[in-house]
PDB file of C-alpha atoms in Angstrom:
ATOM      1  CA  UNK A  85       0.000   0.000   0.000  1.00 41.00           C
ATOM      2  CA  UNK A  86       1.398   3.113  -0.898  1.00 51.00           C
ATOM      3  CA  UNK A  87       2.274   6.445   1.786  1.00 51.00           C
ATOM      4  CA  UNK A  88      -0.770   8.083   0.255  1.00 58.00           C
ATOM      5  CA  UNK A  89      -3.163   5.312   0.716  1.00 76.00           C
ATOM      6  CA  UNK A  90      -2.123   5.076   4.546  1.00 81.00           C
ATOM      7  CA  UNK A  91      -2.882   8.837   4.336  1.00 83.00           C
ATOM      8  CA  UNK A  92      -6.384   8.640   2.737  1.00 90.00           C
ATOM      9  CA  UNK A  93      -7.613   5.912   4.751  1.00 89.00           C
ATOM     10  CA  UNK A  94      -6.555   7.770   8.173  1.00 87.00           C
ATOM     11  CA  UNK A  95      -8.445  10.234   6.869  1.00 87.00           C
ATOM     12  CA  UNK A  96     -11.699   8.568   5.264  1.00 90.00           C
ATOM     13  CA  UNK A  97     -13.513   9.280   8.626  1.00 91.00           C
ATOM     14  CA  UNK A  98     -13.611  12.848   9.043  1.00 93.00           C
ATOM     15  CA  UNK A  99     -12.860  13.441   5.678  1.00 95.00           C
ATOM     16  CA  UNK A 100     -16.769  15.283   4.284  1.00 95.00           C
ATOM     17  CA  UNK A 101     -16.220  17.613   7.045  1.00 96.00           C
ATOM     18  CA  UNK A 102     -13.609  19.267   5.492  1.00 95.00           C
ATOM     19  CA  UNK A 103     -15.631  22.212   3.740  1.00 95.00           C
ATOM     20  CA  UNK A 104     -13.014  22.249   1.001  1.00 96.00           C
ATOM     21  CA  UNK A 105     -13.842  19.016  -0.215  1.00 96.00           C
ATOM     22  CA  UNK A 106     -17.334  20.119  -0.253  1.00 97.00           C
ATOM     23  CA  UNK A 107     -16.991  23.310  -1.989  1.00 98.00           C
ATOM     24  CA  UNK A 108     -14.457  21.869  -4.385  1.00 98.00           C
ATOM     25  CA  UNK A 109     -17.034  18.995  -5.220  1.00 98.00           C
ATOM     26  CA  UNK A 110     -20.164  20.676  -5.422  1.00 98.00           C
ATOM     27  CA  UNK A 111     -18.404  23.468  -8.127  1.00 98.00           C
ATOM     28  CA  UNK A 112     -17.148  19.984 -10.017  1.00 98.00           C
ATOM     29  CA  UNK A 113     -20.405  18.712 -10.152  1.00 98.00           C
ATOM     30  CA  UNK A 114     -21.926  22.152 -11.255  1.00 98.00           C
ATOM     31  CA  UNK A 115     -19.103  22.092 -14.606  1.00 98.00           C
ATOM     32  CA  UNK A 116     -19.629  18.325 -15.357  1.00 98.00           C
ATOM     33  CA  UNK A 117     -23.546  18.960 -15.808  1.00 98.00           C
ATOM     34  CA  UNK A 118     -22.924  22.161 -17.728  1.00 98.00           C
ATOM     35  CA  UNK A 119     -20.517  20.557 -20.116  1.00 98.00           C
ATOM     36  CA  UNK A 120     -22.899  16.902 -19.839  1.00 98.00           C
ATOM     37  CA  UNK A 121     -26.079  18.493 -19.180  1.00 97.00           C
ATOM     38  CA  UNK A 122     -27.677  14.990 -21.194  1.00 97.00           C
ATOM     39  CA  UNK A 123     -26.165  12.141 -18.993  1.00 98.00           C
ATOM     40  CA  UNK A 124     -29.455  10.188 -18.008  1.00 97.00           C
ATOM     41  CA  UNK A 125     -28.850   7.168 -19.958  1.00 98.00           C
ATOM     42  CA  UNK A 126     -24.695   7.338 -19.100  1.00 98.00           C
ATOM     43  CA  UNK A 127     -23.208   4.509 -17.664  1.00 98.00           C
ATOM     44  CA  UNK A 128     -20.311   6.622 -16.218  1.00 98.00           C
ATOM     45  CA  UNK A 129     -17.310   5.111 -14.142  1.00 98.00           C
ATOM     46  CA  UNK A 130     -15.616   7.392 -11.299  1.00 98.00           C
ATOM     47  CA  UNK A 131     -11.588   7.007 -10.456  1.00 98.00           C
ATOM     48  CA  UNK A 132     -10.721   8.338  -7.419  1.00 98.00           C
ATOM     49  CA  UNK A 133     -14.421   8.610  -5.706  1.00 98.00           C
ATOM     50  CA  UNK A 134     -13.194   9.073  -2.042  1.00 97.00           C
ATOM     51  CA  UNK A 135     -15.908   8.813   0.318  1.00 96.00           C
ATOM     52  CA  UNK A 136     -18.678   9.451  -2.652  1.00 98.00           C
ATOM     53  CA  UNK A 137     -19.286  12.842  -2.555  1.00 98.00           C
ATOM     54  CA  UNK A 138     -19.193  13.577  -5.903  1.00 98.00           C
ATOM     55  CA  UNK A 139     -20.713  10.372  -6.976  1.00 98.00           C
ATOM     56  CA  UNK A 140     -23.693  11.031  -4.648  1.00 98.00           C
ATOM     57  CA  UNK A 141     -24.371  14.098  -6.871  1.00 98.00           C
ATOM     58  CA  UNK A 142     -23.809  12.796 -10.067  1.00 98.00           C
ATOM     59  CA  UNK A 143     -25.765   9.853  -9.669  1.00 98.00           C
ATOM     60  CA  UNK A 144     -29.261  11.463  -9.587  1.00 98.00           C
ATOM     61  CA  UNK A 145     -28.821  12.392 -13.157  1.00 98.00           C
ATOM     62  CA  UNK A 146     -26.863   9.035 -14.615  1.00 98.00           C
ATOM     63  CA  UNK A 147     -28.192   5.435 -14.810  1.00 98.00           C
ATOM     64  CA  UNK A 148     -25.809   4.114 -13.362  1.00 98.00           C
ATOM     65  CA  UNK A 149     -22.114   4.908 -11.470  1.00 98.00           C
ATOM     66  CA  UNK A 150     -19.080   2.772 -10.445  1.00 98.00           C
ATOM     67  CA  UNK A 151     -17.284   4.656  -7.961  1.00 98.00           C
ATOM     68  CA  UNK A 152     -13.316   2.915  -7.740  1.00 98.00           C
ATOM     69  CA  UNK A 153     -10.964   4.315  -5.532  1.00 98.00           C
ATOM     70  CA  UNK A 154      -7.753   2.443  -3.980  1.00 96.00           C
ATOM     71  CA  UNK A 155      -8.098   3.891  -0.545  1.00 95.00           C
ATOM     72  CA  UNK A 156     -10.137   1.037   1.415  1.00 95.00           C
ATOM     73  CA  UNK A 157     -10.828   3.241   4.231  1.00 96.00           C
ATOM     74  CA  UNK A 158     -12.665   5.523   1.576  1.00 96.00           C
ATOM     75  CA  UNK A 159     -14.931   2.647   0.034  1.00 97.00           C
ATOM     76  CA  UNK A 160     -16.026   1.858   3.202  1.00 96.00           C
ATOM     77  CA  UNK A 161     -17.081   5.166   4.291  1.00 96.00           C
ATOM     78  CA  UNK A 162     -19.145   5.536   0.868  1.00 97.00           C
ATOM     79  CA  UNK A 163     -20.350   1.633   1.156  1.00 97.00           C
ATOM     80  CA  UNK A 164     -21.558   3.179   4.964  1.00 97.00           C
ATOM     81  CA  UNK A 165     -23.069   6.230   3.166  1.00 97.00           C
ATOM     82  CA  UNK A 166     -25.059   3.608   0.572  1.00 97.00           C
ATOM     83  CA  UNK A 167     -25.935   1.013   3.593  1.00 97.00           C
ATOM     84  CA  UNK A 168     -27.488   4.634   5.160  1.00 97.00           C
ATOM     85  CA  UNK A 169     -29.587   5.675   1.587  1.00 97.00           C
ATOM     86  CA  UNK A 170     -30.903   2.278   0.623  1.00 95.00           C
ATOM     87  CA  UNK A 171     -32.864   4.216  -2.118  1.00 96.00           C
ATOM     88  CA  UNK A 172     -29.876   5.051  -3.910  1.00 97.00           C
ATOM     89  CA  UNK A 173     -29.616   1.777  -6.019  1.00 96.00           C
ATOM     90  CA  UNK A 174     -27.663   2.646  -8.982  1.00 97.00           C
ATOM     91  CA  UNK A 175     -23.602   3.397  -7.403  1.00 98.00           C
ATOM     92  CA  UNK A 176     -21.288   0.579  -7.295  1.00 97.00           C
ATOM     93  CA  UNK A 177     -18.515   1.018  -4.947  1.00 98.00           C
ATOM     94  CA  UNK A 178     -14.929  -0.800  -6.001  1.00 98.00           C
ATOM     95  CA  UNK A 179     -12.086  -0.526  -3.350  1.00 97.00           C
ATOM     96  CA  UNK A 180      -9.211  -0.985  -6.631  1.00 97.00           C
ATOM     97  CA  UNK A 181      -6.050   0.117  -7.966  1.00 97.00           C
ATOM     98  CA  UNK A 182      -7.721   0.169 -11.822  1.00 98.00           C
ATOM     99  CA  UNK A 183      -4.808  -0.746 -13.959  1.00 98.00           C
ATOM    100  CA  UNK A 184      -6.770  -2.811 -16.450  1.00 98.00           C
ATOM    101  CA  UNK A 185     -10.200  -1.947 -18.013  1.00 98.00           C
ATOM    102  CA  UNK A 186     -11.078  -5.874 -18.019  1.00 97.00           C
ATOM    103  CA  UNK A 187     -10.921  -6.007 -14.261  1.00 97.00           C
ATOM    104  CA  UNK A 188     -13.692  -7.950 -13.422  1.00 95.00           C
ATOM    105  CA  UNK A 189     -14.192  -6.054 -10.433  1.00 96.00           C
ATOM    106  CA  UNK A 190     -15.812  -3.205 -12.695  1.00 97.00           C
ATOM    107  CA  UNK A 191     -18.123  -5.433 -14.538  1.00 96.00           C
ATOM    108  CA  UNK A 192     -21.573  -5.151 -12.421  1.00 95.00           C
ATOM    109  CA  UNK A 193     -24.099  -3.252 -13.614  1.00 95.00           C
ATOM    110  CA  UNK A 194     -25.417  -1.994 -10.422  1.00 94.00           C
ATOM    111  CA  UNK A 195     -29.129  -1.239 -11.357  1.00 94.00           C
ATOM    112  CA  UNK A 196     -29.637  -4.817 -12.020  1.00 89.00           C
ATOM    113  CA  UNK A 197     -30.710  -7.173  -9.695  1.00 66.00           C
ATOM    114  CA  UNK A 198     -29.152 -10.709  -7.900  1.00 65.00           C
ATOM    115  CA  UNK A 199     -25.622 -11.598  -7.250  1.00 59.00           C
ATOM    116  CA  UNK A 200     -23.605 -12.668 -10.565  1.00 67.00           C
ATOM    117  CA  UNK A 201     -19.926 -13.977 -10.685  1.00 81.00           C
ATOM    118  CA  UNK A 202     -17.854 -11.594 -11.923  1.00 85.00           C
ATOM    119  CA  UNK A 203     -15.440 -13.210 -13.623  1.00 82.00           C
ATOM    120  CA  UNK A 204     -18.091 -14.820 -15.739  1.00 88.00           C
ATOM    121  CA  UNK A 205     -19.272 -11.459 -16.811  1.00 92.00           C
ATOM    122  CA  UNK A 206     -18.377  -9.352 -19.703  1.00 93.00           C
ATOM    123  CA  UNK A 207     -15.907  -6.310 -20.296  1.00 96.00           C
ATOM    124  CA  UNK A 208     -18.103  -3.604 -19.311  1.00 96.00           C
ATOM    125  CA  UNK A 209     -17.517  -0.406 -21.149  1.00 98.00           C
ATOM    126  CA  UNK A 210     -18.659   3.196 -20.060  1.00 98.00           C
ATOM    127  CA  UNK A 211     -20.116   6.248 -21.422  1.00 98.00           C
ATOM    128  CA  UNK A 212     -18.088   8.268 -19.496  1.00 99.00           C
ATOM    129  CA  UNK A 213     -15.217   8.804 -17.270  1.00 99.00           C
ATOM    130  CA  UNK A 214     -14.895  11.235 -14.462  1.00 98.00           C
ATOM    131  CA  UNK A 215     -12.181  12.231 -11.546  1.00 98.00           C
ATOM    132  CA  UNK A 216     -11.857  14.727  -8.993  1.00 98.00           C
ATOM    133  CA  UNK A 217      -8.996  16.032  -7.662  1.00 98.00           C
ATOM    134  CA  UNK A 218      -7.254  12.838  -8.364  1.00 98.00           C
ATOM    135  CA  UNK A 219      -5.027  13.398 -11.038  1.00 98.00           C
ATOM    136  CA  UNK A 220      -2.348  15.675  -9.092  1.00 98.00           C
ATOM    137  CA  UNK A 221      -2.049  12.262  -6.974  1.00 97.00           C
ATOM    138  CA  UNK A 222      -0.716   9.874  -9.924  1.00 97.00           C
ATOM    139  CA  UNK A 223       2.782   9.053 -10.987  1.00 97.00           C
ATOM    140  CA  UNK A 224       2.298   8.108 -14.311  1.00 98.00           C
ATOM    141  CA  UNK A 225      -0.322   9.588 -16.049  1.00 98.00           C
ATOM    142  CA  UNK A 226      -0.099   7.999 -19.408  1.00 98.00           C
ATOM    143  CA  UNK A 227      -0.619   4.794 -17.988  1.00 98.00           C
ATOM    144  CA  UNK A 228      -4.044   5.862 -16.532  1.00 98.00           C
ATOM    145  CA  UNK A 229      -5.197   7.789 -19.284  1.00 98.00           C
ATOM    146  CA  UNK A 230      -4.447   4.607 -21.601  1.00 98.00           C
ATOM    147  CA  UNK A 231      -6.707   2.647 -19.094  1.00 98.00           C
ATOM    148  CA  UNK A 232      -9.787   5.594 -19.066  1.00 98.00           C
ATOM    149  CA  UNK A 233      -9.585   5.250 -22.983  1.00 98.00           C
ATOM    150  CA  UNK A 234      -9.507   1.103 -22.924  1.00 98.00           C
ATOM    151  CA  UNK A 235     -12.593   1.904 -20.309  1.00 98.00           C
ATOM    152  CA  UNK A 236     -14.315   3.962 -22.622  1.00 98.00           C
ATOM    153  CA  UNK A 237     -17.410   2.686 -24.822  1.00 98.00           C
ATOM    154  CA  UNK A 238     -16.656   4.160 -28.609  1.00 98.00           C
ATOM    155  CA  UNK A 239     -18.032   7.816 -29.175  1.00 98.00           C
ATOM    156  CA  UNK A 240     -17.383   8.491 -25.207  1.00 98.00           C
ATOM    157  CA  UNK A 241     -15.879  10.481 -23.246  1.00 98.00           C
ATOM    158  CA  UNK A 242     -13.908  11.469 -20.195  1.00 98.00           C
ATOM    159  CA  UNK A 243     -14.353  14.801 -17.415  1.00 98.00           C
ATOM    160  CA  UNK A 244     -11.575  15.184 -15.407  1.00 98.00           C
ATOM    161  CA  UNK A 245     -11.052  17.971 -12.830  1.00 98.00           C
ATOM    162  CA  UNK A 246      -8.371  18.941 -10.839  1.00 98.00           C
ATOM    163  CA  UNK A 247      -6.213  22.265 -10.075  1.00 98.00           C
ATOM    164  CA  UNK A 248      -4.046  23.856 -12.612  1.00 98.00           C
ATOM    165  CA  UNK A 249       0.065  23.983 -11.706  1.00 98.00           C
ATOM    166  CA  UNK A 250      -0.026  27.558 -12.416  1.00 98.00           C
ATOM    167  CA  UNK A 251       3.499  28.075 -11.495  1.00 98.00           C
ATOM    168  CA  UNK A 252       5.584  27.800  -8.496  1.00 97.00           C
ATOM    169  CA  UNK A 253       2.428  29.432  -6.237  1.00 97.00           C
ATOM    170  CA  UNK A 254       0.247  26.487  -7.029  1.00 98.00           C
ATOM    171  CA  UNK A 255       2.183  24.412  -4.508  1.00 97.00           C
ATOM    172  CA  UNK A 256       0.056  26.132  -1.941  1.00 96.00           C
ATOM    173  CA  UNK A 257      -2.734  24.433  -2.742  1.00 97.00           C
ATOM    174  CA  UNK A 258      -1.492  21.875  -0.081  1.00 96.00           C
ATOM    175  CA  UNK A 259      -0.415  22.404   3.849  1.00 95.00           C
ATOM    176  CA  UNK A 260       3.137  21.220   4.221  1.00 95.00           C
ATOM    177  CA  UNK A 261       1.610  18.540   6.950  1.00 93.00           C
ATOM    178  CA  UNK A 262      -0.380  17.098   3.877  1.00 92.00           C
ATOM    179  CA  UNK A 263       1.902  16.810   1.074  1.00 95.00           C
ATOM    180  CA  UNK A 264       1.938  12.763   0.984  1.00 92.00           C
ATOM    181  CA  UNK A 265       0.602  11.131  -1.762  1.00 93.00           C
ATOM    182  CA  UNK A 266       1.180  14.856  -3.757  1.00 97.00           C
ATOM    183  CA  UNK A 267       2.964  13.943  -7.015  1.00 97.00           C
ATOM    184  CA  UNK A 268       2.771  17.224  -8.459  1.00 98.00           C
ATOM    185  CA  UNK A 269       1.125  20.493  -7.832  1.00 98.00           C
ATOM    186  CA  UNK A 270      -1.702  20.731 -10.414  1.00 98.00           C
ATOM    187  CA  UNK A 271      -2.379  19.975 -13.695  1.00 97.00           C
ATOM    188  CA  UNK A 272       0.158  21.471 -16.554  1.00 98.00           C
ATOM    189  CA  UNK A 273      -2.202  22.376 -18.984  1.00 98.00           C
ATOM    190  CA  UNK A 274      -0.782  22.000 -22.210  1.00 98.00           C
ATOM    191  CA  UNK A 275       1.473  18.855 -20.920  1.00 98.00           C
ATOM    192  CA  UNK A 276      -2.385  16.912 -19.862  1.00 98.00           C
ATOM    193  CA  UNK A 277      -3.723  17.472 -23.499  1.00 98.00           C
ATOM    194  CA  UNK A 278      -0.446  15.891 -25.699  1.00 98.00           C
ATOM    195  CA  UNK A 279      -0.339  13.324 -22.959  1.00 98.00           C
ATOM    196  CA  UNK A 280      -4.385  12.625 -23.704  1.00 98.00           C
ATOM    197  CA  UNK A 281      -3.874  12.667 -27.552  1.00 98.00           C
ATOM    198  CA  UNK A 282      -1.035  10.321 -27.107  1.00 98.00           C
ATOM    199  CA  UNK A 283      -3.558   7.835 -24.931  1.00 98.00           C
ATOM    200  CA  UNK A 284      -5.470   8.000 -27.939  1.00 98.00           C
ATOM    201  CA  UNK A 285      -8.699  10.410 -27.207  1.00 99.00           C
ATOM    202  CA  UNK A 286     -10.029  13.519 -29.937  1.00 98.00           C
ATOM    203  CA  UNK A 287     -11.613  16.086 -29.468  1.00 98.00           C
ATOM    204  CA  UNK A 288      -9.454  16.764 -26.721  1.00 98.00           C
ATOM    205  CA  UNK A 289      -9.947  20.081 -24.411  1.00 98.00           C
ATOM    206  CA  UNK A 290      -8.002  20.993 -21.117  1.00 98.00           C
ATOM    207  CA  UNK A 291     -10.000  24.746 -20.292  1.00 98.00           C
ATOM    208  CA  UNK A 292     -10.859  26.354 -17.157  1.00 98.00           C
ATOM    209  CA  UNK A 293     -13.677  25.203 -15.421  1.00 98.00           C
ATOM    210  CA  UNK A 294     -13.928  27.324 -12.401  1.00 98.00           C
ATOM    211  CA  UNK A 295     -12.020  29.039  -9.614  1.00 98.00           C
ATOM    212  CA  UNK A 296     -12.265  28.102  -6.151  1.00 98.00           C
ATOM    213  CA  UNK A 297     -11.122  30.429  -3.093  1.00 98.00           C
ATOM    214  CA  UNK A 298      -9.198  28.226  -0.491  1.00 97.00           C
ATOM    215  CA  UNK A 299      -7.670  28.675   2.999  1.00 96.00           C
ATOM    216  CA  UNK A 300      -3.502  28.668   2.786  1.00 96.00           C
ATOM    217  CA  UNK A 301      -0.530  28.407   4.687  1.00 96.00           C
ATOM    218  CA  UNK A 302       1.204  31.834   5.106  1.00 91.00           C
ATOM    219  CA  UNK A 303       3.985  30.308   6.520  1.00 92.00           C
ATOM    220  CA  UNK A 304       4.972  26.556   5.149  1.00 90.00           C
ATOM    221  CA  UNK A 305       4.645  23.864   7.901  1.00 92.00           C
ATOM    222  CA  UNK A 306       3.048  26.581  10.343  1.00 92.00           C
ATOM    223  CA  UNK A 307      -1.092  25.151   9.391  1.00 92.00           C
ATOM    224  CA  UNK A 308      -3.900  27.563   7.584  1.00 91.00           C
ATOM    225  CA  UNK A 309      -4.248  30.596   9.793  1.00 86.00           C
ATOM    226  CA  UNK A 310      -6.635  32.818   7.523  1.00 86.00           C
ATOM    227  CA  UNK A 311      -5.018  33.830   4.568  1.00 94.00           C
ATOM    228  CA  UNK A 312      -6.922  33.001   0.868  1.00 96.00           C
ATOM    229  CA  UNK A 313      -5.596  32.206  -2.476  1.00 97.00           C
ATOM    230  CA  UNK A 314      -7.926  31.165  -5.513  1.00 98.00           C
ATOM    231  CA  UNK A 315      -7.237  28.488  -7.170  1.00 98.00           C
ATOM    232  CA  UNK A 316      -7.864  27.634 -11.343  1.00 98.00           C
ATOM    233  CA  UNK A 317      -9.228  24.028 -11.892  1.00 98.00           C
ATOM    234  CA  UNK A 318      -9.484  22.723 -15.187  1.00 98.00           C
ATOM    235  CA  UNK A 319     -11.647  20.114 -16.928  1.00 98.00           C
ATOM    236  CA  UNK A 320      -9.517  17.829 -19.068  1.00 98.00           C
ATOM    237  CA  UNK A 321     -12.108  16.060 -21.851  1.00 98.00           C
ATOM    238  CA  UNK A 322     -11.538  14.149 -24.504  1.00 98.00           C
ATOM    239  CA  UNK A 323     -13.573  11.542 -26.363  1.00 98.00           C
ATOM    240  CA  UNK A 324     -12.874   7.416 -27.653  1.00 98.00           C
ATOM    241  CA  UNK A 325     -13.449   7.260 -31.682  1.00 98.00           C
TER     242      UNK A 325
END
């Protein structure tokens, strides 16, 4: 398990009560409806879900979600969350490092009923992929935007929002005390959309999507005492011929 798994799942607990993850997901979920407004038949596939609350949103308006992120401590709180809202029938959680898009731990629909094995199940393909705030966390990018695009049902598309590295200021976006798991600070524009043609996807678009105002560090290592900074986040799309 990696340092920034250990991190996320110590943190899975308290982690909606952060008003920054609410704020930041409620203004993601405002851009993916205005640039999807037309998702109610989507089958749409989430990497990175945390403790849902994105997918909560987003899942009124789709047919169906599988929410995959490889923080266990995460699933579980969003598993707790569904156990809580029994009417909400249509999110599959997936505690998974997605590497492959055959994994047959991805292959449920969740709207349909009874218990299937897995393995005997087909490849399922989506209609669109989404992540928040989960990009700035990966190593190797190319490798996961290969596996959105093997993911991908042909004509589809991907959503992907995250903060922009700006410049040497965007590194603020972070408290010192939190900087595990960080594997770079923001998303370099123009780098994200040759790296997304290379994976294969048209079309391709990495704009602004909003701005979001966010507590900072004055001083590094010294916590958030009151100062503000805003912060651009872009929406990286692209779309599977």
């Amino acid at each position: 398990m990696s340092t920034g798994n250990l991190r996320f799942n110590a943190a899975a607990a308290g982690w909606d009560s952060n008003p920054n993850v609410q704020k930041a997901s409620s203004l993601a979920y405002d851009a993916i409806l205005r640039y999807f407004p037309n998702a109610h038949n989507f089958d749409v596939l989430e990497i990175g879900c945390g403790t849902g609350v994105l997918s909560l949103k987003i899942a009124a308006h789709v047919h169906s979600l599988t929410a995959v992120d490889s923080a266990e401590g995460m699933i579980e709180v969003l598993k707790d969350k569904l156990f809580q809202t029994p009417e909400v029938k249509n999110i599959l959680p997936v505690h998974a490092l997605l590497e492959d898009p055959d994994d047959p731990r991805i292959r449920p629909d969740p709207t349909r009923a009874g218990i299937e094995e897995v393995e005997k199940l087909a490849p399922r393909r989506f209609d669109l992929i989404l992540s928040h705030l989960v990009l700035h966390h990966i190593s190797d990018l190319p490798a996961v935007f290969r596996t959105m695009f093997g993911c991908l049902k042909a004509g589809s598309s991907i959503a992907l929002t995250d903060f922009e590295d700006f410049g040497p200021e965007a590194r603020r976006f972070h408290p010192e005390a939190k900087m595990d798991g960080v594997e770079r600070h923001g998303i370099p524009r123009k780098e994200v959309e040759m790296m997304l043609k290379d994976a294969g996807f048209v079309d391709v678009k990495v704009e602004t999507a909003f701005r979001m105002e966010k507590g900072i560090e004055t001083v590094p290592g010294e916590g958030v005492k009151g100062e503000t900074m805003e912060f651009p986040f872009l929406i990286c799309m692209g779309r599977k011929l």
